[in-house]
XYZ file of C-alpha atoms in Angstrom:
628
model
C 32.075 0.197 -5.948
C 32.838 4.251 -5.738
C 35.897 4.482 -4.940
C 37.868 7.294 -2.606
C 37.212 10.676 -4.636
C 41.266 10.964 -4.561
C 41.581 7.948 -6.438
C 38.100 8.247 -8.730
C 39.330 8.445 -12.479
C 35.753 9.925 -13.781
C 37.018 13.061 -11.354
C 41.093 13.126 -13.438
C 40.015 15.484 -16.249
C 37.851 17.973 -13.899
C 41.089 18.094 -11.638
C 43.829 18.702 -14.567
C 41.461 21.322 -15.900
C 41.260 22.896 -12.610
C 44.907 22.733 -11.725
C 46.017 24.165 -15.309
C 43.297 26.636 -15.245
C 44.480 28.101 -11.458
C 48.290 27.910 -12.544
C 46.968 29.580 -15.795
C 45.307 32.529 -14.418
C 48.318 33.153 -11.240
C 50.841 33.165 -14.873
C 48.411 35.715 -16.599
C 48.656 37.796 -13.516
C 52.263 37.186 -13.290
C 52.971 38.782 -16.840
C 53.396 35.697 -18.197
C 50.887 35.882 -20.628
C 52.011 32.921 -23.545
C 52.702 30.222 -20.897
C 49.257 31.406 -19.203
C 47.307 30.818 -22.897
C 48.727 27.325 -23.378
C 47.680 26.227 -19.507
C 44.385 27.895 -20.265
C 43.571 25.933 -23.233
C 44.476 22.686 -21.880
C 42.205 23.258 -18.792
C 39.660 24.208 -21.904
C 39.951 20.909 -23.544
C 40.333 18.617 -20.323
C 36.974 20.145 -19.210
C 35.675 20.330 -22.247
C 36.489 16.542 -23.346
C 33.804 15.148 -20.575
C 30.563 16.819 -22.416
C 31.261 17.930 -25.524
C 31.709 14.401 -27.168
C 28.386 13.383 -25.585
C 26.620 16.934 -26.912
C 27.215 16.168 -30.647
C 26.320 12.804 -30.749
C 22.833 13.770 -28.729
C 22.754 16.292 -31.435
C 23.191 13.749 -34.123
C 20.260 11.843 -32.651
C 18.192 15.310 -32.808
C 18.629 15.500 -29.074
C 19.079 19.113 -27.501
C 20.136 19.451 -24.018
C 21.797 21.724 -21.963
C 25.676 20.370 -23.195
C 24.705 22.017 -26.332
C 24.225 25.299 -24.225
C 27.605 25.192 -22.785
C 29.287 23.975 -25.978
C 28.182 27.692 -27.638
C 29.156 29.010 -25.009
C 32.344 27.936 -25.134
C 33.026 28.020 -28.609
C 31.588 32.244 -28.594
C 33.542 32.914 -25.543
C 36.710 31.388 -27.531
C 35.926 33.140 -30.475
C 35.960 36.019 -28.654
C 38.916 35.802 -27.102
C 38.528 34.788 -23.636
C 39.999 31.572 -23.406
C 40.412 31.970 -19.543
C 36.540 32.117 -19.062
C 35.595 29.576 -21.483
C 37.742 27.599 -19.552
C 36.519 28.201 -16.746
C 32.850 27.306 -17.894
C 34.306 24.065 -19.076
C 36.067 23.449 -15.665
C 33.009 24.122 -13.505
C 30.282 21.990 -15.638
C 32.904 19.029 -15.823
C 32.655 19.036 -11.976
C 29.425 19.746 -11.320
C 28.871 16.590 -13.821
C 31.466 14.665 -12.438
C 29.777 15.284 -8.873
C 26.337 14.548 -10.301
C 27.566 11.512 -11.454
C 29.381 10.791 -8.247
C 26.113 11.683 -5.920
C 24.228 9.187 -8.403
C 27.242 6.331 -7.941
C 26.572 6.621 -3.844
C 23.044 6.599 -4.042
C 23.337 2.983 -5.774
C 26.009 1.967 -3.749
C 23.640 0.909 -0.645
C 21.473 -0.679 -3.260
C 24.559 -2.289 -5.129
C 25.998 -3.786 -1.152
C 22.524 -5.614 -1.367
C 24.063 -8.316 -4.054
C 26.998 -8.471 -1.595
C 24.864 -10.199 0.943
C 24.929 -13.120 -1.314
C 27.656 -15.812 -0.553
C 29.875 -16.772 -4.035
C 29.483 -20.171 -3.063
C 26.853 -22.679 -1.028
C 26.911 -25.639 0.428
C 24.248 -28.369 -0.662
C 23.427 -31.608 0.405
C 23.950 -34.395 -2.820
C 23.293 -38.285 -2.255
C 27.268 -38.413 -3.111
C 27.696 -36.295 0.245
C 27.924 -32.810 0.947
C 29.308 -30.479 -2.181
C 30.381 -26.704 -2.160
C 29.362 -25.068 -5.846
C 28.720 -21.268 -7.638
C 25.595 -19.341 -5.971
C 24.765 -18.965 -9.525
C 24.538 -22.652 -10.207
C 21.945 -23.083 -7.196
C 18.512 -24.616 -8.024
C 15.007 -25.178 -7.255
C 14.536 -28.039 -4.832
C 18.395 -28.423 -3.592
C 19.410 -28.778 -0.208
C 21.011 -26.018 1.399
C 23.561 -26.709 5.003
C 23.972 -23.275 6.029
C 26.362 -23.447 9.091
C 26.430 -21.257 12.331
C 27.100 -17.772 11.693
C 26.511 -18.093 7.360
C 24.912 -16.291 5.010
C 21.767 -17.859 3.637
C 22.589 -17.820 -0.695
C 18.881 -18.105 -1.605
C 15.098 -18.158 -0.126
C 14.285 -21.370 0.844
C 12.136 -23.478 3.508
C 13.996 -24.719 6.718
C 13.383 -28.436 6.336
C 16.013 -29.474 9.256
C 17.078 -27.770 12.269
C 16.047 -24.991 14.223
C 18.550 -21.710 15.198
C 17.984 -18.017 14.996
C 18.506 -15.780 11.574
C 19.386 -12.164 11.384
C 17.508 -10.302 8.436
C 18.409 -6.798 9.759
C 20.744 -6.367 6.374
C 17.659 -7.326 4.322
C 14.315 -6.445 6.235
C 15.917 -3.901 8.513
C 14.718 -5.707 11.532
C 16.622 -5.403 14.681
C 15.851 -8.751 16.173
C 16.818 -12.166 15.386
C 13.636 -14.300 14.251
C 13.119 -18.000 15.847
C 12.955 -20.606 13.027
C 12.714 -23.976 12.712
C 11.406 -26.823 10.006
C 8.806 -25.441 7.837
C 9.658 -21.596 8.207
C 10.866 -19.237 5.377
C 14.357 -17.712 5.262
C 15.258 -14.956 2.657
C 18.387 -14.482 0.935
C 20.807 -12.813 2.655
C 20.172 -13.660 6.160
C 22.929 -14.397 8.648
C 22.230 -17.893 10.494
C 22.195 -17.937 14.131
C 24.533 -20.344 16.367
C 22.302 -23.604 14.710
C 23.066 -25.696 11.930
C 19.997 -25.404 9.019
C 19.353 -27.479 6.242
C 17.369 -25.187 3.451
C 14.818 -26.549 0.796
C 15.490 -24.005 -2.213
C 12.276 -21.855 -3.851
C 14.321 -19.954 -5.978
C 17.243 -19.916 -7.960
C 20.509 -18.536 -6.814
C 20.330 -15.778 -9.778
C 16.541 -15.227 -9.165
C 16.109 -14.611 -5.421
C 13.955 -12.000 -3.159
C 17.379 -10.373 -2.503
C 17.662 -9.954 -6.709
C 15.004 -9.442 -7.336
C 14.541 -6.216 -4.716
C 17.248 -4.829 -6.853
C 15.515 -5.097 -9.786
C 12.616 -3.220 -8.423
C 14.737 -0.258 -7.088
C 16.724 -0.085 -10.313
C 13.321 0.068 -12.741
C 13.306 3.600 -10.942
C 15.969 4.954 -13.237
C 13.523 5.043 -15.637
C 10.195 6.024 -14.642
C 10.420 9.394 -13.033
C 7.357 10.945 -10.512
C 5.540 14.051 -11.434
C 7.505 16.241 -10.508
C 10.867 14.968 -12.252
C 7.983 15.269 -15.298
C 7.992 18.562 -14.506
C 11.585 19.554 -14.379
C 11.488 17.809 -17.760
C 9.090 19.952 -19.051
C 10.499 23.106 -17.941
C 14.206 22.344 -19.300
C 12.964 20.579 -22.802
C 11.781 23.736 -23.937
C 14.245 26.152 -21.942
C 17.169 24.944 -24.321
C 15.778 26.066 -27.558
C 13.816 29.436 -26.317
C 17.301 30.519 -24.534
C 19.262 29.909 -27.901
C 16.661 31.693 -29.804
C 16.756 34.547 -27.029
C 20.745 34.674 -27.602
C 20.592 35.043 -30.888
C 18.019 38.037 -31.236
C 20.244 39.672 -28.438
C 23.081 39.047 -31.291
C 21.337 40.750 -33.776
C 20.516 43.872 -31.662
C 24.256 43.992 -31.361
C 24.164 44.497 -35.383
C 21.091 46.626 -35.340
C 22.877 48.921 -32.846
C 26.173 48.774 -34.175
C 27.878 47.331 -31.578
C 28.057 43.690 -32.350
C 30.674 42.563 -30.185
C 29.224 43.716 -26.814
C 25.958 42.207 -27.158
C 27.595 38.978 -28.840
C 29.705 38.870 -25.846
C 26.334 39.189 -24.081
C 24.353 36.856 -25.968
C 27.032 34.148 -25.077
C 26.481 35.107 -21.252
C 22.765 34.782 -21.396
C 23.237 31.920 -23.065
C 25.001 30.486 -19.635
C 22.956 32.376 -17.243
C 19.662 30.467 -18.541
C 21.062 26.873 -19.159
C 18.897 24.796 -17.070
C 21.597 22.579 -15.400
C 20.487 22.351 -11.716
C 17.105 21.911 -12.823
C 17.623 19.100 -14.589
C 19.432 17.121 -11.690
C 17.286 18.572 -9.452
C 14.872 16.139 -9.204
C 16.624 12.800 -10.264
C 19.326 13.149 -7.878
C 17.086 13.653 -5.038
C 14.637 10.462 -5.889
C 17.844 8.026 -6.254
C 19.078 9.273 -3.245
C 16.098 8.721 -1.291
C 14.552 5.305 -3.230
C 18.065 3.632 -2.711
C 18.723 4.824 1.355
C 14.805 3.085 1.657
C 15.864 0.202 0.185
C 18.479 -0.739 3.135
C 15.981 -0.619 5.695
C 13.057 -2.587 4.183
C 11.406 -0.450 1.637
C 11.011 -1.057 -1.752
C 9.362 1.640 -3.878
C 9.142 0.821 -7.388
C 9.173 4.176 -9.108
C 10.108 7.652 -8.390
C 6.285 8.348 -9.407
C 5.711 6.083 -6.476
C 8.165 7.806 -4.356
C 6.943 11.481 -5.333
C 3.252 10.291 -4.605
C 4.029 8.802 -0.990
C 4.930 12.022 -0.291
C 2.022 13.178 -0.333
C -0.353 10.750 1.812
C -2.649 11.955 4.318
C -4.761 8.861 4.283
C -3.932 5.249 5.167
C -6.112 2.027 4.465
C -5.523 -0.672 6.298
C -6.053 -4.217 5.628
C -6.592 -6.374 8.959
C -6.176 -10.209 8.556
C -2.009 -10.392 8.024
C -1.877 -6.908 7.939
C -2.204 -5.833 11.628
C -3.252 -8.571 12.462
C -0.454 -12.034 12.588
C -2.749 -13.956 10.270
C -2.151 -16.738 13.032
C -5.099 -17.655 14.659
C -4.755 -18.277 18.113
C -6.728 -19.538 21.656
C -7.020 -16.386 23.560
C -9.655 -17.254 26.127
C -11.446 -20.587 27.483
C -14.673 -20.714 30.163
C -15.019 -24.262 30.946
C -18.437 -25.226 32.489
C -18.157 -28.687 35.084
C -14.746 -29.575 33.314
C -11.006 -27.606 33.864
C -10.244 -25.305 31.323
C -6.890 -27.823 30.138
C -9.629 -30.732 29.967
C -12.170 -28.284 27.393
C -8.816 -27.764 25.854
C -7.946 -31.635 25.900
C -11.326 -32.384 24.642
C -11.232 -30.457 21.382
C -7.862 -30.396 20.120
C -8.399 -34.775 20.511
C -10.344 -34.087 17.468
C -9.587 -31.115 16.056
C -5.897 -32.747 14.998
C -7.125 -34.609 12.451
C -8.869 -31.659 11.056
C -7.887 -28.877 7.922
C -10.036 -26.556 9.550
C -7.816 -23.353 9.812
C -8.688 -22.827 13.532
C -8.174 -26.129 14.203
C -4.280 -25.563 14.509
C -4.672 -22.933 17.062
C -7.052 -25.441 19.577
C -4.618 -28.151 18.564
C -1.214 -25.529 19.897
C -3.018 -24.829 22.838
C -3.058 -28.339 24.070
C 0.131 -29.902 22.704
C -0.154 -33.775 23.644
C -3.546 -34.302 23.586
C -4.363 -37.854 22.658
C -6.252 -38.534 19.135
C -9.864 -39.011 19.768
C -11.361 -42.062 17.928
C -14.359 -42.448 15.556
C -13.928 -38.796 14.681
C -16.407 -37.739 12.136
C -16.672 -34.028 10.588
C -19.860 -31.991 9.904
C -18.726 -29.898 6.925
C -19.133 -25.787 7.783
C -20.498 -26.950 11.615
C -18.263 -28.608 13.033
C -16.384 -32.324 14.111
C -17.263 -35.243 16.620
C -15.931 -38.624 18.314
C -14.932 -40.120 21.363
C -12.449 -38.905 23.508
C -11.190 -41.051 26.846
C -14.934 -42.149 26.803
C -16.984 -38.979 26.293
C -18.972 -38.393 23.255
C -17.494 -34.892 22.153
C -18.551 -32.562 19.842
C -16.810 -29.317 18.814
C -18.065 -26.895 16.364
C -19.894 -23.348 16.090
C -22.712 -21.549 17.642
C -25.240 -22.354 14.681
C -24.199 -26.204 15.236
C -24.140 -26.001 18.902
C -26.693 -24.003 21.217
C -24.598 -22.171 23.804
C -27.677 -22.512 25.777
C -27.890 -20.544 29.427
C -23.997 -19.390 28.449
C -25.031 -17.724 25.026
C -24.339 -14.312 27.221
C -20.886 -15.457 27.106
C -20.639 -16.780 23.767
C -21.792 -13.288 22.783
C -19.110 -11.463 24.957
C -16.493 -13.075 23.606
C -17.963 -12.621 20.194
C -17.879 -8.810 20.926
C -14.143 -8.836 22.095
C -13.403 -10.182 17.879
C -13.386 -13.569 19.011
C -14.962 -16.554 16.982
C -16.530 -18.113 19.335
C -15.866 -22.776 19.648
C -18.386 -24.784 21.445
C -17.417 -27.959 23.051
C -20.020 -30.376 24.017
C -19.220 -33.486 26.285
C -21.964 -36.395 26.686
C -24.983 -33.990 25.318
C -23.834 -31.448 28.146
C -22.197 -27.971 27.234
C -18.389 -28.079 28.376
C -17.143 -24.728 27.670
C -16.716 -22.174 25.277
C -13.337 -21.651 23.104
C -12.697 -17.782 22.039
C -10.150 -18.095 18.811
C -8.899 -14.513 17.580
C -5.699 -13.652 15.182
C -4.687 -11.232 17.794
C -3.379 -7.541 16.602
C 1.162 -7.640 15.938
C 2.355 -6.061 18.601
C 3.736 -2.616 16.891
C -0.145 -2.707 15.388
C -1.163 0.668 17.704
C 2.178 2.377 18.408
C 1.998 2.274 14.471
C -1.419 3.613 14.309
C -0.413 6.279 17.134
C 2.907 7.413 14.918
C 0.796 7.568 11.634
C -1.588 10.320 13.805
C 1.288 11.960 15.250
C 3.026 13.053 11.550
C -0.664 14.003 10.635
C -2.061 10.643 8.779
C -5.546 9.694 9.063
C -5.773 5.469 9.647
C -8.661 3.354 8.238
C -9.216 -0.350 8.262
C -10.465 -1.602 5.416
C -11.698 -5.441 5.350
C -13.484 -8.109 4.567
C -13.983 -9.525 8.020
C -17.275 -9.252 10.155
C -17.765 -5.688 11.984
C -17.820 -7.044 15.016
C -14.381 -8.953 14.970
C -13.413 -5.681 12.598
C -14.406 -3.019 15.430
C -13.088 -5.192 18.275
C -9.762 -5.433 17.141
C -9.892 -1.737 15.551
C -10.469 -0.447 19.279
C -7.397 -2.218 20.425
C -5.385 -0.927 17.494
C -6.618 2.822 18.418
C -8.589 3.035 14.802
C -11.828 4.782 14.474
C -13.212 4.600 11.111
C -13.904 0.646 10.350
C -14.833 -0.629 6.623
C -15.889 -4.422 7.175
C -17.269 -6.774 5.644
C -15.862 -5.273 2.279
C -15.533 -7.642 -1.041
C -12.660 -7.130 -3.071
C -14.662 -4.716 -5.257
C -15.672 -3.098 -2.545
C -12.575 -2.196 -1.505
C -11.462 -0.704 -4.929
C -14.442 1.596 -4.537
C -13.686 2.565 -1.158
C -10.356 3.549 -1.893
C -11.371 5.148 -4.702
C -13.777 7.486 -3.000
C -11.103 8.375 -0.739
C -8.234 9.044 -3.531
C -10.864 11.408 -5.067
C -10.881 13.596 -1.351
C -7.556 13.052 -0.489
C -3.843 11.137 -1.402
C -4.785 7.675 -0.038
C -2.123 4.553 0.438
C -3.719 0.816 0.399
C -1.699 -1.514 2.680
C -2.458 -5.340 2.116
C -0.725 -8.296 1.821
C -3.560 -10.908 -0.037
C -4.343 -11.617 -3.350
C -8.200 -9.476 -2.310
C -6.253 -6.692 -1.758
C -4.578 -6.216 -5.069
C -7.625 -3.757 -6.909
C -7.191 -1.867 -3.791
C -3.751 -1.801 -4.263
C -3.995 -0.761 -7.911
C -6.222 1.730 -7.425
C -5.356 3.752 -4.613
C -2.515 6.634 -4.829
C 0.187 4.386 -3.769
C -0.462 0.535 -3.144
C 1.890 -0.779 -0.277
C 2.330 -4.731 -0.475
C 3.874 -6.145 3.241
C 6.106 -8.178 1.431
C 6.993 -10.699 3.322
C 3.851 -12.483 3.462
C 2.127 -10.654 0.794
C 0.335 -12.797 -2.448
C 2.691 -12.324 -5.632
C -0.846 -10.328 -6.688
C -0.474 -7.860 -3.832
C 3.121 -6.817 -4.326
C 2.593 -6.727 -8.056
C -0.383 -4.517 -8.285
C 1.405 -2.305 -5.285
C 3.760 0.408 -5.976
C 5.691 0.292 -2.447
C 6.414 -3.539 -0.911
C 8.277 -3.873 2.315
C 10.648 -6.582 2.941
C 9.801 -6.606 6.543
C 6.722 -7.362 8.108
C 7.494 -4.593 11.032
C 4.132 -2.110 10.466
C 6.090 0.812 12.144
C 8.342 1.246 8.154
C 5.251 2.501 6.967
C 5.149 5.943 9.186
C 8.689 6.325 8.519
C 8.496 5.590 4.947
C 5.557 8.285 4.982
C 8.194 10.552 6.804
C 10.735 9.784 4.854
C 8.768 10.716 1.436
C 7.818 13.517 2.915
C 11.449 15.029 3.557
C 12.048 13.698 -0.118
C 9.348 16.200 -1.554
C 10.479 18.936 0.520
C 14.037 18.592 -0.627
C 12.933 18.059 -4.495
C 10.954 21.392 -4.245
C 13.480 23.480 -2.771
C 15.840 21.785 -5.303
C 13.575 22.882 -8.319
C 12.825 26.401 -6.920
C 16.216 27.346 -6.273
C 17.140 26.223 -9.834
C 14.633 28.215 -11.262
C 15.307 30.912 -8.673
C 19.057 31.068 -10.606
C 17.533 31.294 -13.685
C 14.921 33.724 -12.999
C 18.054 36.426 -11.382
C 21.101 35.736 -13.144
C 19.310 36.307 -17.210
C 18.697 39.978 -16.785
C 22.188 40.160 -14.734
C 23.917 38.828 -17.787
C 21.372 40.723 -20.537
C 22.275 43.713 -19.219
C 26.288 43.438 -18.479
C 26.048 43.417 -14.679
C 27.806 39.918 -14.628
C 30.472 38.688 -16.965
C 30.780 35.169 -18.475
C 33.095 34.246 -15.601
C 30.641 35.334 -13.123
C 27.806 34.046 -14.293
C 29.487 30.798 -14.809
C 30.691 30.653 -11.248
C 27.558 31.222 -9.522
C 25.502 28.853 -11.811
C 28.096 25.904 -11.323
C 27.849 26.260 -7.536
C 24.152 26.442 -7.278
C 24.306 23.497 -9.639
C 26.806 22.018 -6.745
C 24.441 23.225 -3.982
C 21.587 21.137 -5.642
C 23.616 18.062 -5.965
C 24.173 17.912 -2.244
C 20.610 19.074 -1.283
C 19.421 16.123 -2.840
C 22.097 13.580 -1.476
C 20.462 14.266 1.992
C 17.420 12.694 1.232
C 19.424 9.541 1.485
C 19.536 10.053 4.821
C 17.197 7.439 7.408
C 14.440 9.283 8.569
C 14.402 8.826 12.312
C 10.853 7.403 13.779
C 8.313 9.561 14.932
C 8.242 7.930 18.233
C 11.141 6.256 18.967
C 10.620 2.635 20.468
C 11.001 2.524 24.274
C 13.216 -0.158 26.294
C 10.130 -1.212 27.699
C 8.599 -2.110 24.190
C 11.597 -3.783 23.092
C 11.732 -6.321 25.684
C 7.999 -7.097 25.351
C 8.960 -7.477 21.321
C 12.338 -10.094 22.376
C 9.480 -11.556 24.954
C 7.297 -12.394 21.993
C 10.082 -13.635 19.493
């Protein structure tokens, strides 16, 4: 970890050359001018010693950067005498390096504290008893005992128990999350007041928590367009500036005055070195990527990062997307029998089903007693006996709503698939099954509008069930019915008018994913297809981190382009201030080195949490504890 600045060692030679170069110059203006010379030169090679080594072995390798810049310049300015101002140059880049590499060390640090949410040792469950061993040593299939108030060491399955976890260090979610045998818990989480027993899915080296690291690290090296840029502009800067120096040497010869415009030449050589501009970027897309990582963003690439930037369109995926992905019985008309007794009726035989709506009749009347003789009608639907009654349950193509199909078709309308249960050759009511919107689904939709993004849902569902749920969520423009195919081609009609994000979470949604300008993956339930084919993957499942992700791009792009103008900007005055004498070699060095500074701590504020759009009322926030 980055230690205090007082006590960081990378900072010792920056300070000594500092120290010896201040004493230095208050000597020289003392009269002292031998003592003065010696202080000066060690503040030369203190500064000097933390890029020069580096420069000639990147020159060995045929590498030219902008070390090599401020080598010559040191070496001319030495050559010709001023020892104070090469000095001084060597002072001022050793900081502004040192700081660089400082700024880069606390951008990782929030990324690094993620590994320190992992326990050094867990508790597992052996046939010999319970044994304590090495997170490391943690496998596939063990049982973890995670006592109240732990840290959970690895994903796993809760296969015992039930207690409350915090994932707010991992997902960024405020609010504890109900679990109990069968439910997921990442790595990292802190346990509630409970006692858990854990079925392991990954190792303890190999976890979601790792493996998050991993993804944020890979963006060291793959850099976004416009760090491409910056590239571009320096790579050939270095060479063109050292050819410039040396014709302005030569006109010194031509005009007979060669050390003036050698003295020159060395200036210009400093004035154009493209140091801020080649932290400009970098510095800024660390920053940012690692500060999104600690609240439940993961974006893969500073390409990626760049590119969410600039999003004015967002595809949405429904099914597990805004919607739960849990099916679930929102409405019941019941027809000569009570609406619990319809209920009764169809989850009696609906429990012995696969069906996937069968486990939403079958939690809407917990208790009901198995039905017997219960035979199923593949794609129609399931009958038997229940207390007596010949039952049938199934859909409207199996089972004529009859006088009530104005009802079936209402509740059809309203998104709902529509269950009929028959009892004794008699219609008994009418079941209306819907995976109902999350509940952040339209303040998320009205915070995307707000910061100027343009929502679509995109899916493969019915339009009716598509536009029903679409109203709710405030969304206008409705894609249904959409193979994965079509979805690629959607997308990419709407990447070729505009920067479009895909947000999905199942294995249909990865050639979206891939094709649009930046594929978001909801992480937590997404397909391992989905969040590989994405470029951004959230380790929540809260909707509302994808308008402040958007947000918090945005400010990233905004800081990287002042960064990259104002380097330029330094360029662009200080070369004919130093080609034609107005600034010395001291000068020029002092105002490069502290725009170089000023860059360096631009681009550190992009680390900083964007705050939301919208801000989440009190009122919200007890409906959200009210539904966890």
């Amino acid at each position: 970890m980055r230690p205090p600045w007082w006590r960081d060692i990378a900072l010792l030679p920056s300070a000594i050359s500092g120290v010896a170069l201040a004493i230095g110059f208050g000597l020289d203006w003392g009269g002292s001018a031998i003592a003065a010379l010696v202080l000066q030169w060690i503040a030369l090679i203190a500064g000097a010693s933390t890029f020069v080594p580096g420069t000639v072995r990147r020159l060995i390798r045929g590498r030219v950067g902008v070390g090599l810049l401020m080598t010559i310049a040191a070496i001319g300015a030495v050559a010709l005498g001023h020892v104070g101002e090469a000095a001084a140059l060597a002072f001022l880049f050793s900081l502004a390096e040192a700081l660089e590499d400082r700024a880069m060390d606390r951008a990782k640090e929030g990324l690094r504290a993620l590994l320190s949410l992992i326990p050094d040792t867990a508790r597992i469950s052996r046939l010999s008893g319970e044994k304590t061993i090495p997170v490391a040593e943690v496998r596939q299939l063990d049982i973890l005992i995670i006592g109240a108030g732990e840290r959970v060491a690895t994903d796993g399955i809760v296969v015992d128990g039930a207690s409350s976890i915090d994932t707010s260090a991992v997902t960024g979610e405020s609010i504890p999350v109900a679990v109990r045998p069968g439910d997921p818990v990442p790595a990292g989480a802190v346990n509630g007041s409970g006692t858990l027993r854990i079925e392991v899915t990954a190792d303890g080296r190999d976890n979601s928590l790792t493996q998050i690291v991993a993804l944020v690290e890979q963006a060291h090296a793959r850099k976004g367009e416009r760090a491409r840029l910056a590239d571009r502009i320096a790579r050939p800067l270095v060479p063109t500036v050292l050819i410039i120096a040396a014709l302005v040497a030569v006109f010194g010869f031509i005009v007979g005055d060669a050390t003036t415009w050698i003295e020159r030449a060395l200036v210009v050589l400093v004035a154009a070195s493209p140091c801020a501009l080649a932290i400009a970027v970098p510095v800024t897309v660390i920053s940012a990527i690692g500060s999104a990582s600690k609240y439940g963003v993961v974006i893969k690439s500073g390409q990626a990062f760049e590119q969410l930037g600039t999003i004015r369109t967002v595809a949405l995926d429904k099914t597990g997307t805004l919607t739960r992905n849990e099916p679930q019985v929102v409405e019941v008309a019941s027809y000569g029998y009570t609406e619990p007794e319809v209920l009764a009726f169809a989850a009696a035989l609906e429990a012995s089903s696969t069906h996937p709506l069968a486990a939403a009749i079958v939690a809407a009347a917990p208790g009901a007693s198995p039905g017997q003789g219960v035979e199923e009608e593949a794609g129609l639907g399931i009958s038997g006996v229940v207390d007596g009654h010949r039952i049938r349950v199934g859909n409207t193509r199996w089972l004529d709503p009859g006088k009530h199909r104005a009802a079936a078709e209402q509740l059809a309308e309203r998104g709902m698939t529509v269950v009929v249960v028959e009892a004794d050759g008699e219609l008994a009511g009418l079941i209306g099954i819907r995976d109902e919107l999350r509940g952040e689904s339209a303040e998320t939709i009205r915070m995307m509008r707000d910061i100027g993004i343009t929502p679509i849902m995109l899916t493969g569902d019915n339009e009716r069930t598509a536009r029903a749920l679409a109203t709710e969520a405030g969304i206008t423009d409705v894609r249904a019915e959409q193979l994965p195919a079509d979805k690629a081609s959607a997308i990419g009609n709407l990447v070729s008018t505009s920067p479009t994000a895909m947000v999905g979470d199942g294995i249909n949604d990865a050639p979206a994913l891939a094709t649009a300008t930046v594929g978001i993956a909801m992480g937590v339930t997404g397909s391992a297809a989905a969040i590989e084919s994405a470029d951004v993957a959230f380790t929540g499942h809260d909707l509302r981190l994808i308008p402040s992700a958007l947000a918090h791009a945005r400010r990233g792009r905004k800081i990287m382009t002042w960064n990259i103008g104002l380097a330029l900007a330094i360029i662009i005055v200080l070369f004919p201030l130093a080609l034609f004498g107005v600034l010395g070699l001291a000068g020029v060095v002092l105002v490069h080195e502290l725009a170089e500074v000023l860059v360096i701590l631009n681009g550190v504020r992009a680390a900083r949490r964007p705050k939301a759009a919208n801000p989440v009322t009190q009122s919200q926030r007890e409906a959200l504890l009210a539904q966890v």
